[in-house]
Short mmCIF file of C-alpha atoms and ligand atoms in Angstrom, two decimals:
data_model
loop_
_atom_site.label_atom_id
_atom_site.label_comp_id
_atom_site.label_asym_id
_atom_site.label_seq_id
_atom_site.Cartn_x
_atom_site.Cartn_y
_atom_site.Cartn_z
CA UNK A 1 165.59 181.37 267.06
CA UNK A 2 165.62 185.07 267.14
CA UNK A 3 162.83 187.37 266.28
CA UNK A 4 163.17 190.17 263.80
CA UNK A 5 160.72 192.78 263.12
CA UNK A 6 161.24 194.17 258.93
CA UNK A 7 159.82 197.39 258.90
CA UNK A 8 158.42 199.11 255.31
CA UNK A 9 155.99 201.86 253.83
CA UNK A 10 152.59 200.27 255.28
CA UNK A 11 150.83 198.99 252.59
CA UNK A 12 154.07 197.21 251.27
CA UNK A 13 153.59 194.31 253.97
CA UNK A 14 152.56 191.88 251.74
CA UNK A 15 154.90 191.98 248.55
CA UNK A 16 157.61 192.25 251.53
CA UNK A 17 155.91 189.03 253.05
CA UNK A 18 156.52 187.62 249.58
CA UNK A 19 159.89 188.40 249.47
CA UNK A 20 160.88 186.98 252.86
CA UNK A 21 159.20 183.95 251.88
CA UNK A 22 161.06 183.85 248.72
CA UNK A 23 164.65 184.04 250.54
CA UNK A 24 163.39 180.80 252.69
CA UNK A 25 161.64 182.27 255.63
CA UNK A 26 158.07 181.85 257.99
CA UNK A 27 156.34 184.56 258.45
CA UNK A 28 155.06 184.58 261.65
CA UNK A 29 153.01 188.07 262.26
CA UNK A 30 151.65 190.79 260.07
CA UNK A 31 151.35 194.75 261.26
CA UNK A 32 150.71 197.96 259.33
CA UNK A 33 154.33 198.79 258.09
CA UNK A 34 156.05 195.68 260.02
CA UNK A 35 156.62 191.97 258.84
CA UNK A 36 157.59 189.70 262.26
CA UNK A 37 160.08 186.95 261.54
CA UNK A 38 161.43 184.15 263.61
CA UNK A 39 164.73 183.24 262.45
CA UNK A 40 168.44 182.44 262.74
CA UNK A 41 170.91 184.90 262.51
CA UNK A 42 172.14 184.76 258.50
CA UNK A 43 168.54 187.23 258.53
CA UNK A 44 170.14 189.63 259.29
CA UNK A 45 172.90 189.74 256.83
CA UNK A 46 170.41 187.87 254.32
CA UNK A 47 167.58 190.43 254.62
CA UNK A 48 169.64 193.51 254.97
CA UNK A 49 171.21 192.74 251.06
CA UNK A 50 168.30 191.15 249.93
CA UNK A 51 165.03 192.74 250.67
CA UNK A 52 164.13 195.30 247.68
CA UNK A 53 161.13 196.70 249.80
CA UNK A 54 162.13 196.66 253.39
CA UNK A 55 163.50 199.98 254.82
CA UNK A 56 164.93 198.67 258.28
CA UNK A 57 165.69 195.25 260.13
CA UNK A 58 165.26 195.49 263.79
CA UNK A 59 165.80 192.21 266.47
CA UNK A 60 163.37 192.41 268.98
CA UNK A 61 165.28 192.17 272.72
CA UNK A 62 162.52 192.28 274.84
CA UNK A 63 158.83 192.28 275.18
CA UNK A 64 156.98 193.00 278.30
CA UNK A 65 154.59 194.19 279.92
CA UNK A 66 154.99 198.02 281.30
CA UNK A 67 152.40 199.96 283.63
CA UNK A 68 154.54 201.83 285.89
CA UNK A 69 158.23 203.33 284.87
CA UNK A 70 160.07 201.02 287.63
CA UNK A 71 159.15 198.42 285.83
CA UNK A 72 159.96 200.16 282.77
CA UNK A 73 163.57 200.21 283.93
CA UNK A 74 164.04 197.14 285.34
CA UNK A 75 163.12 195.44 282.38
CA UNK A 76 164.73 197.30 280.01
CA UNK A 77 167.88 197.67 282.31
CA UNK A 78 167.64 193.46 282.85
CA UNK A 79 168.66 193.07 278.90
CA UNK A 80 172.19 191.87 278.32
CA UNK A 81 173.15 195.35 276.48
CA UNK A 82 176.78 194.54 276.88
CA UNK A 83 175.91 191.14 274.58
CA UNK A 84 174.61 193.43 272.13
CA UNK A 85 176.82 197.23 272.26
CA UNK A 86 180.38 197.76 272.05
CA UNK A 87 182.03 199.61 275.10
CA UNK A 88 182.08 203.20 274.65
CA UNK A 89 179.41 203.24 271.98
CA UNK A 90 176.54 206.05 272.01
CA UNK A 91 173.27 204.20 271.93
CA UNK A 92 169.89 206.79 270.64
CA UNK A 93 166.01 205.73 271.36
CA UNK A 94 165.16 207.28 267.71
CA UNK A 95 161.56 206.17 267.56
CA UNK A 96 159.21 205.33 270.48
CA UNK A 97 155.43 205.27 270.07
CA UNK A 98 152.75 204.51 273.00
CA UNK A 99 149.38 203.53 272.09
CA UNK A 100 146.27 202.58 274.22
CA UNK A 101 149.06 202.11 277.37
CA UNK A 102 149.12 203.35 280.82
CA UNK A 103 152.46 204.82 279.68
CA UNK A 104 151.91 207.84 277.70
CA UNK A 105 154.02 210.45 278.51
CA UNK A 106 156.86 210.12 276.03
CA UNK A 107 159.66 212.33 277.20
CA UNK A 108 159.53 210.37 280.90
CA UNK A 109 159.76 207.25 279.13
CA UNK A 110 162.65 207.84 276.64
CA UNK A 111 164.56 209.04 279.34
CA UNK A 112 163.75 206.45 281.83
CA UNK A 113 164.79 203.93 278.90
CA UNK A 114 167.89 205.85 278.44
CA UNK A 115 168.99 205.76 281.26
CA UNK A 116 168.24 202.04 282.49
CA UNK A 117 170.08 201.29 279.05
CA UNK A 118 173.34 203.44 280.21
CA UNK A 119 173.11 202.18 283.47
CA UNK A 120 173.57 198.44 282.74
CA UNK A 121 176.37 199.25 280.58
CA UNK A 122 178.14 201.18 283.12
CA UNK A 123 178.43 198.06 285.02
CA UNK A 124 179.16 195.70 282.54
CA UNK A 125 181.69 198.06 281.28
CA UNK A 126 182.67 199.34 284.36
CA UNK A 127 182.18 202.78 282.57
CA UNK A 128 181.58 205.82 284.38
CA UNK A 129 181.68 208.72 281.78
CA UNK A 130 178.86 210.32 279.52
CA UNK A 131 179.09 209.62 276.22
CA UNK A 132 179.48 212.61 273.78
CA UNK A 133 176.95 213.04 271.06
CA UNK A 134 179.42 212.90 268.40
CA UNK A 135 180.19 209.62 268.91
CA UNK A 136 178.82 206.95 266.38
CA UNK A 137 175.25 205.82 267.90
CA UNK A 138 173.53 202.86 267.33
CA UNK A 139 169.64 203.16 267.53
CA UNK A 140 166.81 201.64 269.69
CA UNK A 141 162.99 201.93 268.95
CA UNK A 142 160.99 201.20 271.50
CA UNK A 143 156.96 200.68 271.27
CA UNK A 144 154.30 200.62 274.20
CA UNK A 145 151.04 199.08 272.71
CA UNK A 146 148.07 197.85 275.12
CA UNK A 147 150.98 198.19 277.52
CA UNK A 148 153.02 195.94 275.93
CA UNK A 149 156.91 196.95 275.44
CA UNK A 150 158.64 195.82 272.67
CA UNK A 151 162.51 197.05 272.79
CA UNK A 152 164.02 196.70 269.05
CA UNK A 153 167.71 196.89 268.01
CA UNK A 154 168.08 198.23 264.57
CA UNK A 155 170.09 196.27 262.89
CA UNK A 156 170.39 198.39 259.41
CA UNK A 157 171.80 201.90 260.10
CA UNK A 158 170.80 204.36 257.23
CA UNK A 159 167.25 203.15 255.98
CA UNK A 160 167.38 200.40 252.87
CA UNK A 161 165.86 202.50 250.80
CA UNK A 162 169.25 204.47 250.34
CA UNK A 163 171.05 201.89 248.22
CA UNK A 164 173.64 204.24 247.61
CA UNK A 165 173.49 204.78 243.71
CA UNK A 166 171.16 207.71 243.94
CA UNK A 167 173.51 211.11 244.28
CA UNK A 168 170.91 213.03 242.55
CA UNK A 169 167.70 213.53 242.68
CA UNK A 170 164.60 215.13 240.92
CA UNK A 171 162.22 217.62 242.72
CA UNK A 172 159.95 214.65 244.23
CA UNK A 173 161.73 211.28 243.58
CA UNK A 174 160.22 207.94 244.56
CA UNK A 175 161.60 206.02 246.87
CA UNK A 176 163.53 203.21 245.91
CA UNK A 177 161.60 200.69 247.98
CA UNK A 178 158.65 202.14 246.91
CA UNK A 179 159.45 201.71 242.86
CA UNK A 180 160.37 198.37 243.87
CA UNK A 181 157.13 197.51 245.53
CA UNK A 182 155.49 199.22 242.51
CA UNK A 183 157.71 196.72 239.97
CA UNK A 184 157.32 193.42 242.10
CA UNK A 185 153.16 194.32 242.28
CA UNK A 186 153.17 194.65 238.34
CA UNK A 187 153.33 191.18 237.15
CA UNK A 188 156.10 192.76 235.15
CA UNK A 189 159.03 190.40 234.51
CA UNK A 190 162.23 190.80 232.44
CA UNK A 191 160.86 189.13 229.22
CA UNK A 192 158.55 192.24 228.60
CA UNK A 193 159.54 196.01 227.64
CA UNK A 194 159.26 198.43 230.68
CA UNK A 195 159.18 202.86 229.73
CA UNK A 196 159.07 204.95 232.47
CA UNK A 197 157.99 208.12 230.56
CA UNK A 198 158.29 210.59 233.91
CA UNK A 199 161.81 208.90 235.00
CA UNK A 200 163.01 211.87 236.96
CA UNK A 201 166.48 210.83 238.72
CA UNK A 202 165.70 207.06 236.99
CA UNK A 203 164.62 205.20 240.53
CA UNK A 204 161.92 202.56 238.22
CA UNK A 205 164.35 202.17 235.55
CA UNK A 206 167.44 201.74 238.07
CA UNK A 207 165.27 199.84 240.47
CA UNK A 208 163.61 197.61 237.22
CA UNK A 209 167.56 196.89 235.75
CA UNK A 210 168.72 195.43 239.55
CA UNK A 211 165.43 193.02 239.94
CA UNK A 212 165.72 191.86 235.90
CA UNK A 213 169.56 191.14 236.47
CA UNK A 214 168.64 189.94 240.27
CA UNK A 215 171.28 191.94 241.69
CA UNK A 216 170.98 192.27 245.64
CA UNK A 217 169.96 196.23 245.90
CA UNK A 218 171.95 196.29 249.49
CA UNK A 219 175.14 194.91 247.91
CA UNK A 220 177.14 198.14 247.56
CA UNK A 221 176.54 199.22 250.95
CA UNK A 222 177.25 199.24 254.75
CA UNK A 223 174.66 198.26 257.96
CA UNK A 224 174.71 199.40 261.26
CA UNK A 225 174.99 195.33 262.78
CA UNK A 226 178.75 195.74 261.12
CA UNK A 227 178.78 198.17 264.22
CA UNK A 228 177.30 195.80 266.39
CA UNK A 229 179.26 193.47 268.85
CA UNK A 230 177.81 190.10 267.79
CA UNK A 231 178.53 190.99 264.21
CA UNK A 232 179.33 188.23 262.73
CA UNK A 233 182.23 189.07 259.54
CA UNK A 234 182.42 185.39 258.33
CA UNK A 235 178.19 185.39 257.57
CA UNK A 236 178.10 188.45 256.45
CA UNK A 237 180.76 188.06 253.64
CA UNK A 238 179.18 184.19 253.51
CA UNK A 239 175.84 186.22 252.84
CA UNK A 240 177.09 188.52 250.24
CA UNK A 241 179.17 185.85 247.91
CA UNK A 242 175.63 183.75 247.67
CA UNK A 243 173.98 187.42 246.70
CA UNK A 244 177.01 187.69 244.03
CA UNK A 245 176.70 184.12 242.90
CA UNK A 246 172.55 184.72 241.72
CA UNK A 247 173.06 187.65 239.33
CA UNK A 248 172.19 186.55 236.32
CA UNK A 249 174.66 188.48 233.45
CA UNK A 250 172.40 189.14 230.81
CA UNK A 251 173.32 190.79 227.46
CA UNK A 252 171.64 194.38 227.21
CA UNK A 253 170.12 193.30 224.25
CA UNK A 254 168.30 190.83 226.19
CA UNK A 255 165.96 193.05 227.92
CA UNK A 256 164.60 196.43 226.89
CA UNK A 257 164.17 199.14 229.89
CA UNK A 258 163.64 202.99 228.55
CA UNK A 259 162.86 205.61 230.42
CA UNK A 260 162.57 209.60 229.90
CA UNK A 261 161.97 213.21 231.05
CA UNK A 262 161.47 216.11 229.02
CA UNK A 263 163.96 217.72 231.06
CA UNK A 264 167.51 217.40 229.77
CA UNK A 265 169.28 218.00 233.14
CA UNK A 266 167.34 215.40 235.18
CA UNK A 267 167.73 213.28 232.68
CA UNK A 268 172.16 213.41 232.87
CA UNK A 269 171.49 213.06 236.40
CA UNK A 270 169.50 209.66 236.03
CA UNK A 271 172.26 208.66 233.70
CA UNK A 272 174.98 209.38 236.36
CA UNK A 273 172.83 207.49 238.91
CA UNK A 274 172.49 204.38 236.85
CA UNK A 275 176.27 204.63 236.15
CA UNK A 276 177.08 204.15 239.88
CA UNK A 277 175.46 200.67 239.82
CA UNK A 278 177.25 199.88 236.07
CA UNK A 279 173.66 199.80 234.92
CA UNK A 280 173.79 202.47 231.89
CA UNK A 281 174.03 200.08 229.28
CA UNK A 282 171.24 198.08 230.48
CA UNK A 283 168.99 201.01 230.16
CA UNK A 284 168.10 203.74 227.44
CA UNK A 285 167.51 207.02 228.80
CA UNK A 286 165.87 210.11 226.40
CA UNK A 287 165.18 213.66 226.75
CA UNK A 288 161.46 213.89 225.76
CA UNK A 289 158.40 215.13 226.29
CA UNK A 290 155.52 212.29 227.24
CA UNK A 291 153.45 214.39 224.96
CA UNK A 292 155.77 213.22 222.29
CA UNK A 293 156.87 209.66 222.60
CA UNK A 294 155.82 207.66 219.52
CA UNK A 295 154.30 204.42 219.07
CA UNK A 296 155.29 201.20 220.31
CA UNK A 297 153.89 197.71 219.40
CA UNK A 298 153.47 194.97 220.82
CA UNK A 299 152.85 193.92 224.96
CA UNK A 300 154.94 195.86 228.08
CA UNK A 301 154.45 197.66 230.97
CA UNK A 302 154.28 201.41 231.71
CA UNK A 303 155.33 201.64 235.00
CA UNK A 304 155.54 205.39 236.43
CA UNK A 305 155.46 208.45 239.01
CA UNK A 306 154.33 211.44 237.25
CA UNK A 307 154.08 214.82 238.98
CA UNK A 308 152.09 214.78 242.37
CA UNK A 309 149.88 217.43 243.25
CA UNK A 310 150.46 217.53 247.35
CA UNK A 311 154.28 217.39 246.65
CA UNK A 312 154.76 219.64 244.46
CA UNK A 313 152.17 222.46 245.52
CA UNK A 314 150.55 222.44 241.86
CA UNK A 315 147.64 220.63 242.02
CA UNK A 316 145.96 222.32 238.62
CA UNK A 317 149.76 221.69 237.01
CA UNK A 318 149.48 218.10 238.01
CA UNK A 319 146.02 217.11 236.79
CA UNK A 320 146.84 218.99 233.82
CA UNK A 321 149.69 216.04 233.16
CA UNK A 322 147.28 213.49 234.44
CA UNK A 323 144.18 214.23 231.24
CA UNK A 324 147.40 214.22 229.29
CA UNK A 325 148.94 210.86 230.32
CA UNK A 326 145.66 209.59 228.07
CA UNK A 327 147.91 209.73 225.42
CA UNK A 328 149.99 207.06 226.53
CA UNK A 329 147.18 204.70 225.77
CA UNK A 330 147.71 205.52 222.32
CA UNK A 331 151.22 205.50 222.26
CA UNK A 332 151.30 201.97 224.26
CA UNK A 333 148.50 200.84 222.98
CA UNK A 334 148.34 197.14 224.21
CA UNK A 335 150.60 197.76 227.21
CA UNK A 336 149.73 197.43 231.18
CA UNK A 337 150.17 200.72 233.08
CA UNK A 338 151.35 200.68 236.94
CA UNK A 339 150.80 204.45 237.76
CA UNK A 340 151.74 205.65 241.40
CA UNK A 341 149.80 208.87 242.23
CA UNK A 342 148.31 211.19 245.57
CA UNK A 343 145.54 211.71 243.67
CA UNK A 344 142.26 209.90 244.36
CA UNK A 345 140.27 210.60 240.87
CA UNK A 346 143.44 209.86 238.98
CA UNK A 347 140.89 206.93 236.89
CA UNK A 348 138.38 209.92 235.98
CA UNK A 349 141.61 212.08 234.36
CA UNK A 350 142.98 208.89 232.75
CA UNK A 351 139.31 207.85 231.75
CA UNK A 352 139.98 204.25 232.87
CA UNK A 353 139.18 201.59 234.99
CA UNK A 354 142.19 200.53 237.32
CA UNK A 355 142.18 196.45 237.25
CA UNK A 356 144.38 196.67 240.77
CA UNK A 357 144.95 199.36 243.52
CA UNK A 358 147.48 199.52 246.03
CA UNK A 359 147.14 202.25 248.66
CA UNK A 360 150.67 202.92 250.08
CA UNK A 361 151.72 205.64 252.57
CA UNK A 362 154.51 207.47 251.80
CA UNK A 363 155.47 209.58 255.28
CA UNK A 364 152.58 211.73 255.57
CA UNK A 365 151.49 211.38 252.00
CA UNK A 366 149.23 208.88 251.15
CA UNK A 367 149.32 207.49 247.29
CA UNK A 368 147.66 205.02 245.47
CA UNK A 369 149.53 202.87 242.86
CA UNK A 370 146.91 201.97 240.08
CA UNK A 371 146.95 199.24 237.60
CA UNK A 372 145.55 199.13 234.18
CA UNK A 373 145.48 195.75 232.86
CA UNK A 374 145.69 196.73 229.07
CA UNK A 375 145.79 193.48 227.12
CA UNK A 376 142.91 193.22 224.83
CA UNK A 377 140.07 192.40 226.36
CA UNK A 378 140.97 193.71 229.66
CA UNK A 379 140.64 197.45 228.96
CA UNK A 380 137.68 199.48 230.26
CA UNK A 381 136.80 203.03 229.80
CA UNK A 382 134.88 204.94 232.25
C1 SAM B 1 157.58 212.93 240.40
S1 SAM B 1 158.88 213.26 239.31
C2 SAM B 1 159.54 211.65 238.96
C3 SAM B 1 160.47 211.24 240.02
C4 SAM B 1 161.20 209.94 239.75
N1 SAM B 1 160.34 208.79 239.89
C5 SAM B 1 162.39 209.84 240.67
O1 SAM B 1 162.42 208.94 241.52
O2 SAM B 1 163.28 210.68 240.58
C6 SAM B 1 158.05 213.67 237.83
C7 SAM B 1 158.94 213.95 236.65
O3 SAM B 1 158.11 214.20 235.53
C8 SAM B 1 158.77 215.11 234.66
N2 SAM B 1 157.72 215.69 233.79
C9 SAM B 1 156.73 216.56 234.11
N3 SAM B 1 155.93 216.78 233.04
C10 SAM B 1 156.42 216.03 232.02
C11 SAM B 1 156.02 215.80 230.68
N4 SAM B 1 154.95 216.41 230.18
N5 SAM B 1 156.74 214.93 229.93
C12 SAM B 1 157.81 214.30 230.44
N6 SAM B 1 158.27 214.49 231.70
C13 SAM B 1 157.57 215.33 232.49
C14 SAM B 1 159.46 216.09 235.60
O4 SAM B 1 160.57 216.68 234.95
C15 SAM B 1 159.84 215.18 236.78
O5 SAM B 1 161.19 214.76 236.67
#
């Protein structure tokens, strides 16, 4: 058994620990932005396709414990790096983090790692030049906590949330993990309507059309273990035809996903983004304003990222939209809304009581994704 760490947005852990348990896995610890897993190797191929809210797969090579930087080297140096890196292949300490450890002083000890790293491959390799920066690098984190080193291979190369159908984007789009953690929080499912009335570059819509259809979002798209010596071709392809073999081919009449923007240009870029996955016809995209949109009937799910205050400097601008957005509760009258904002009073402006919250940081931004449980009886006004 090998042990992963799946990293993600912290507050995601638990509709990630959902998901891993839904492709057949134990979980087997639980930290702010990272989901432990014991497992065989098919996780890595599995998990890198699969997951619609992870953003990076790491194996964990070592943990130890670390007090002084000798023994910093000599366990990091001890690892079988040659078992894991190709000759002649950059490797890059990208992330390293030291908290409550003797071990603080993080330049000394990403160079110390460094160089123990480069120093067991010269002998296994019998190599004796530096490597030039341009080469391709493959990337190590490495986090000191209560002393304790933990030495992580990624395993994923660009971060999952870049599926690779998004070549435009609005001013502040969401990511596509995090519109996926917002969809798989919902309740919604593919029976019910979805509108995205602020769609921007289209990630809910896009992101909504993959889950309803169940295609894999890392299908399209490459990982850094292809890079890796023990990659393993025969799994990976073994890993992808299983992916292929669970989309469901639905008629586009058997769903209904809409989304809009009241800007015209954004709006022919979400259509271009949905085109790269072959998803246009699965989902109706309209210039309009949300001041606009007419009535629907019936049950759905608003599901939505309107303008944030922080990210876009406008913070009267913003609230402005958000005493607006009360007019989607007469527009969908009966409908749940899944809102993801920055802004803390965001029930006050939409005079409404959120049924769910979900507080999810977002880089430095933190944002809250509120749910209004709208079927009758379940509304409450402030
Ligand atoms: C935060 S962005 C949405 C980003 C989107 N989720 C994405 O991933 O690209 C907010 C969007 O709301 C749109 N918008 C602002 N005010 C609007 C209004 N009154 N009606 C409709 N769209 C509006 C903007 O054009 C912008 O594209």
């Amino acid at each position: 058994m090998i042990e992963y760490v799946v990293l993600c947005a912290v507050g995601v852990e638990k509709v990630l620990c959902n998901e891993i348990k839904h492709l057949g896995y134990k979980i087997e610890k639980t930290l702010p932005g990272k989901v432990y897993v014991k497992a065989d190797e098919d996780f890595i191929y599995t998990a890198n396709i699969n997951l619609r809210t992870a953003e990076r797969i790491m194996m964990v090579l070592k943990t130890f414990h670390a007090i002084t930087f000798d023994s910093l080297y000599e366990n990091i140096k001890s690892i079988g790096w040659s078992d894991y890196i190709p000759k002649n292949t950059n490797v890059e300490i990208t992330k390293l983090s030291s908290v409550k450890s003797q071990l603080f002083a993080l330049s000394s000890i990403q160079s110390v790692s460094h160089k123990a790293i480069y120093d067991s491959l010269k002998i296994s390799y019998n190599q004796t030049e530096h490597l030039s920066t341009d080469r391709q690098s493959l990337e190590i984190r490495l986090y000191l906590n209560s002393d304790i080193a933990e030495v992580c291979l990624d395993l994923s190369g660009e971060p999952l949330h870049k599926r690779g159908y998004r070549k435009l984007v609005s001013q502040a789009p969401l990511k596509e993990t995090i519109a996926s953690a917002m969809l798989l929080t919902s309740g919604w499912k593919r029976k019910f309507p979805l509108y995205d009335p602020f769609c921007g570059s289209g990630t809910i819509p896009i992101e909504a059309a993959l889950y309803a259809m169940n295609i894999a979002p890392g299908l399209y798209r490459s990982f850094s273990i292809q890079n890796l010596k023990f990659y393993n071709q025969d799994r990976f392809i073994k890993a992808k035809q299983l992916a292929v073999s669970k989309i469901r081919e639905y008629d586009a009449s058997e769903f209904s996903i809409c989304a809009s923007d009241k800007d015209k240009e954004i709006i022919s870029c979400a259509i271009k983004n949905a085109d790269n996955f072959k998803l246009t016809q699965y989902i109706t995209f309209i210039t309009e304003s949300m001041e606009k949109l007419v009535d629907r009937s019936g049950i759905g799910y608003v599901v939505t990222n309107p303008p944030y205050g922080k990210r876009i400097r406008d913070e009267k601008y913003a609230t402005k939209v958000y005493e607006q957005m009360r007019y989607l509760k007469k527009v969908f009258k009966s409908w749940t809304y899944v809102i993801i904002t920055d802004s803390d009073d965001f029930e006050s402006y939409f005079d409404m009581k959120a049924s769910k919250k979900l507080t999810i940081h977002n880089g430095s931004i933190v944002n809250t994704v509120y749910t209004f449980d709208n079927a009758p009886g379940n509304s409450v006004n402030l």
